[in-house]
XYZ file of C-alpha atoms in Angstrom:
317
model
C -15.955 -7.269 -7.530
C -19.612 -7.278 -8.559
C -21.285 -3.969 -9.498
C -23.215 -2.234 -6.713
C -24.975 1.019 -5.998
C -24.091 3.382 -3.163
C -25.833 5.931 -0.992
C -24.674 8.026 1.948
C -27.163 7.840 4.814
C -28.501 11.140 6.118
C -29.986 9.669 9.305
C -30.004 6.363 11.129
C -33.639 5.374 10.630
C -33.580 5.876 6.863
C -30.348 3.861 6.719
C -31.905 1.009 8.670
C -34.994 0.974 6.468
C -32.902 1.098 3.294
C -31.069 -2.065 4.310
C -34.054 -3.854 5.863
C -36.204 -3.364 2.760
C -33.509 -4.537 0.347
C -32.200 -8.097 0.953
C -29.160 -7.327 -1.200
C -28.113 -4.233 0.769
C -25.457 -3.886 3.458
C -24.170 -1.183 5.764
C -20.776 0.324 5.018
C -18.694 2.149 7.630
C -14.917 1.611 7.728
C -15.217 -1.187 5.188
C -11.917 -2.773 6.203
C -13.374 -6.292 6.188
C -16.352 -5.886 3.865
C -14.388 -4.500 0.910
C -11.852 -7.336 1.092
C -14.716 -9.843 1.026
C -16.336 -8.025 -1.897
C -13.089 -8.199 -3.896
C -13.090 -11.966 -3.349
C -16.815 -12.081 -4.190
C -17.542 -13.754 -0.881
C -19.765 -10.760 -0.125
C -21.807 -9.596 -3.125
C -24.065 -6.732 -1.984
C -25.989 -4.963 -4.704
C -26.384 -1.787 -2.637
C -24.249 -0.172 0.075
C -25.630 2.264 2.640
C -22.785 4.326 4.082
C -23.356 4.963 7.796
C -19.825 6.115 8.508
C -20.770 9.792 8.762
C -23.771 9.398 11.049
C -23.294 11.023 14.483
C -22.172 7.822 16.222
C -18.461 8.525 16.520
C -18.322 10.016 20.012
C -17.871 8.784 23.545
C -19.802 9.910 26.624
C -20.266 9.081 30.290
C -23.314 7.040 31.289
C -25.413 7.768 34.359
C -24.166 4.496 35.869
C -20.516 5.547 35.622
C -19.586 3.677 32.459
C -19.025 4.814 28.900
C -21.224 4.871 25.798
C -19.035 4.444 22.705
C -20.432 5.368 19.299
C -20.635 2.526 16.826
C -18.793 4.563 14.199
C -15.878 5.528 16.463
C -12.624 4.353 14.953
C -10.552 1.720 16.704
C -7.565 4.077 16.980
C -9.546 6.845 18.676
C -11.185 4.385 21.033
C -7.926 2.725 22.053
C -6.229 6.045 22.778
C -9.123 7.853 24.436
C -7.937 9.034 27.891
C -10.986 7.622 29.720
C -10.577 4.244 28.054
C -6.853 4.079 28.743
C -7.398 5.049 32.383
C -10.443 2.921 33.241
C -10.443 0.089 30.683
C -6.792 -0.746 29.908
C -7.850 -4.242 28.863
C -9.857 -2.677 26.023
C -6.988 -0.469 24.892
C -4.577 -3.386 24.957
C -6.955 -5.647 23.038
C -7.601 -3.105 20.282
C -3.904 -2.379 19.825
C -3.279 -6.117 19.543
C -5.374 -6.345 16.398
C -4.763 -5.385 12.761
C -2.356 -2.588 11.762
C -2.282 1.098 12.601
C -3.653 1.962 9.180
C -6.583 -0.412 9.563
C -7.331 0.754 13.095
C -7.519 4.344 11.801
C -10.363 3.307 9.509
C -12.101 0.396 11.240
C -15.079 1.186 13.466
C -16.294 -0.156 16.795
C -19.444 -1.754 15.391
C -17.635 -3.089 12.348
C -14.984 -4.699 14.520
C -17.626 -6.681 16.378
C -19.239 -7.768 13.106
C -16.081 -8.764 11.251
C -16.275 -12.236 9.769
C -14.098 -15.243 10.507
C -10.530 -15.530 9.215
C -10.905 -19.288 8.621
C -8.724 -20.133 5.601
C -11.487 -22.190 4.012
C -13.986 -19.355 4.286
C -11.636 -17.232 2.150
C -10.779 -20.026 -0.292
C -13.688 -19.885 -2.721
C -12.547 -23.104 -4.425
C -13.388 -25.076 -1.268
C -16.795 -25.872 0.271
C -17.731 -23.755 3.290
C -21.097 -23.824 5.052
C -20.586 -20.314 6.372
C -19.959 -18.923 2.885
C -22.323 -21.235 0.985
C -24.906 -22.943 3.238
C -25.140 -26.680 2.677
C -21.862 -26.985 0.769
C -19.875 -28.628 3.582
C -17.009 -27.712 5.914
C -13.569 -28.191 4.378
C -11.873 -27.229 7.640
C -13.146 -30.405 9.326
C -10.821 -32.641 7.322
C -8.200 -30.258 6.009
C -4.992 -28.824 7.452
C -6.220 -26.236 9.909
C -5.028 -25.269 13.362
C -7.442 -22.418 14.073
C -10.500 -24.580 14.723
C -12.911 -23.910 17.568
C -12.468 -25.756 20.849
C -15.833 -24.661 22.274
C -19.265 -24.741 20.648
C -18.191 -26.157 17.265
C -20.520 -28.318 15.166
C -20.221 -30.743 12.266
C -21.247 -27.848 10.031
C -18.559 -25.352 11.087
C -15.473 -25.038 13.282
C -14.603 -21.418 12.455
C -13.762 -18.959 15.212
C -14.519 -15.293 15.801
C -11.322 -13.276 15.735
C -12.092 -9.835 17.155
C -9.726 -8.824 19.981
C -12.061 -5.985 20.947
C -14.994 -8.366 21.401
C -13.004 -10.474 23.867
C -12.215 -7.451 26.038
C -15.803 -6.168 25.858
C -17.083 -9.604 26.883
C -14.809 -9.632 29.925
C -16.074 -6.120 30.755
C -19.700 -7.316 30.414
C -20.430 -4.655 27.780
C -23.594 -4.382 25.667
C -24.458 -3.063 22.224
C -27.301 -0.656 21.540
C -29.090 -1.085 18.229
C -31.758 0.546 16.105
C -34.281 -1.882 14.636
C -36.091 -1.436 11.319
C -39.192 -0.564 13.356
C -37.337 2.420 14.766
C -36.965 0.914 18.231
C -33.873 0.646 20.371
C -32.586 -2.682 21.618
C -29.787 -3.697 23.992
C -27.832 -6.958 23.627
C -24.931 -8.192 25.730
C -21.796 -8.556 23.598
C -21.453 -12.082 24.927
C -24.900 -12.862 23.441
C -24.503 -10.981 20.142
C -22.855 -13.802 18.188
C -24.293 -17.279 17.612
C -22.658 -20.673 17.815
C -22.786 -22.420 14.418
C -25.153 -25.333 14.990
C -26.451 -26.328 11.555
C -26.772 -22.690 10.368
C -23.236 -21.256 10.593
C -24.045 -18.584 8.008
C -26.332 -16.934 10.610
C -23.663 -15.334 12.755
C -25.464 -12.868 15.050
C -28.830 -12.244 16.665
C -29.267 -8.987 14.733
C -32.342 -8.721 12.523
C -31.996 -7.793 8.865
C -31.185 -4.099 8.747
C -30.634 -3.737 12.500
C -27.830 -1.238 13.100
C -25.406 -1.184 16.041
C -25.356 2.461 17.152
C -23.259 2.206 20.317
C -21.396 -0.017 22.738
C -22.075 0.555 26.436
C -19.397 -0.433 28.920
C -20.426 -0.607 32.578
C -18.215 0.813 35.314
C -14.963 -1.160 35.503
C -15.244 -4.158 37.836
C -13.228 -4.140 41.021
C -9.761 -5.501 40.433
C -7.040 -5.146 37.843
C -7.242 -5.844 34.121
C -4.956 -7.592 31.645
C -4.906 -8.840 28.070
C -2.755 -11.471 26.411
C -2.653 -12.732 22.819
C -0.594 -15.345 20.963
C -0.419 -15.348 17.167
C 1.581 -16.991 14.417
C 3.714 -13.917 13.745
C 4.657 -10.778 15.639
C 2.150 -8.394 14.080
C -0.925 -8.095 11.900
C -2.247 -11.584 12.470
C -5.359 -12.899 14.134
C -4.926 -14.821 17.336
C -4.278 -18.439 18.095
C -5.454 -17.594 21.595
C -6.590 -14.430 23.377
C -7.480 -13.825 27.027
C -9.010 -10.749 28.670
C -9.232 -10.345 32.429
C -11.244 -7.617 34.162
C -11.310 -8.130 37.915
C -12.796 -11.586 38.411
C -14.264 -11.671 34.897
C -12.466 -13.631 32.175
C -13.120 -14.027 28.448
C -11.301 -16.182 25.903
C -10.883 -15.444 22.195
C -10.212 -17.499 19.055
C -11.767 -20.505 20.766
C -15.347 -20.403 19.407
C -17.606 -18.651 16.907
C -18.128 -16.007 19.578
C -16.059 -14.446 22.359
C -16.179 -16.984 25.155
C -17.009 -15.921 28.706
C -15.119 -18.348 30.937
C -17.770 -18.836 33.620
C -16.373 -22.089 35.004
C -12.965 -20.454 35.367
C -14.480 -17.399 37.043
C -16.352 -19.603 39.540
C -13.212 -21.565 40.348
C -11.209 -18.367 40.895
C -13.949 -17.009 43.151
C -13.735 -20.244 45.123
C -10.038 -19.772 45.729
C -8.568 -22.021 43.020
C -5.180 -21.190 41.572
C -5.228 -19.657 38.052
C -3.872 -22.905 36.575
C -6.509 -25.028 38.294
C -9.265 -22.537 37.540
C -8.644 -22.513 33.785
C -8.597 -26.294 33.781
C -12.194 -26.199 35.029
C -13.055 -24.305 31.847
C -10.982 -26.518 29.574
C -12.620 -29.703 30.869
C -15.400 -28.840 28.413
C -13.107 -28.222 25.431
C -13.499 -30.090 22.125
C -10.003 -31.369 21.466
C -8.552 -33.157 18.433
C -5.075 -33.775 17.051
C -5.022 -30.396 15.275
C -6.269 -28.254 18.154
C -4.853 -30.056 21.184
C -1.851 -27.715 21.321
C -4.208 -24.720 21.438
C -6.065 -26.160 24.416
C -2.745 -26.285 26.231
C -1.862 -22.822 24.912
C -5.098 -21.178 26.028
C -4.728 -22.772 29.454
C -1.254 -21.373 29.987
C -2.188 -17.997 28.520
C -5.283 -17.642 30.701
C -3.374 -18.532 33.867
C -0.663 -16.018 32.933
C -3.243 -13.291 32.207
C -4.818 -13.745 35.644
C -1.383 -13.580 37.253
C -0.675 -10.409 35.229
C -3.798 -8.764 36.617
C -3.016 -9.799 40.170
C 0.507 -8.411 39.838
C -0.685 -5.171 38.254
C 0.692 -5.918 34.782
C -1.469 -5.188 31.737
C 0.729 -6.980 29.153
């Protein structure tokens, strides 16, 4: 790990300015992803601004009937909050599907959304990776790799975003609230927060330098039941091969692109009366399939159909 300096932020605006004015600075909250990347020297910040003790760890009702969740709220507290369990079971289920209990006790809401890919080649610093080192190449394109994106991939990067929480929040049509370096608030849909790779895969979100996520706002739950399903290589503590969140007629897919994927074609087909199996096929007609990811196209299709059936039958599993 490279040497770095540390400060504990006393207020949000000074924290934002401290990071915005120093290109080598980063925010620190739970640190469950950042510290691992620093140990591998994939992330090499020269200064950390600790925002974990700012007053963004609560949850409150919005005037519209939804919830505003503080960006520093831990994953464990969010998943077990009575209002979340009662009104957004898809969010509870998604959070509990990710990481371990110990990590969820430390990881924060904002940090979960901003976690970086788990692509093997991103973590292998002996291999080229455009996301880690722009212009170096994408080793995943030609190497053994079954986690590649099936939507929105480019010749520069096929890595996927692996947050379970982000998939559920996308299905719920949630937004993030931010504080910009100019001291202004901004609202961004979760579905629009992350970027597809194009030829700049190292630019992963639409956040400006130093812009801080202060809260996540979830609108009132949509009419209809909710469900969440995930398939992974082993029974616990592994990122997904495929994830599906259903909230009423809204569906999001995970581990299929560099961002949580709102399945609009599937939603339209379901609204038109298609069966779940036929509806998901409408979405998968646009999938980028190759010999290494073909099985995941089939997998996500079956999982999405099953998740819709779960919701219709009142099951949340």
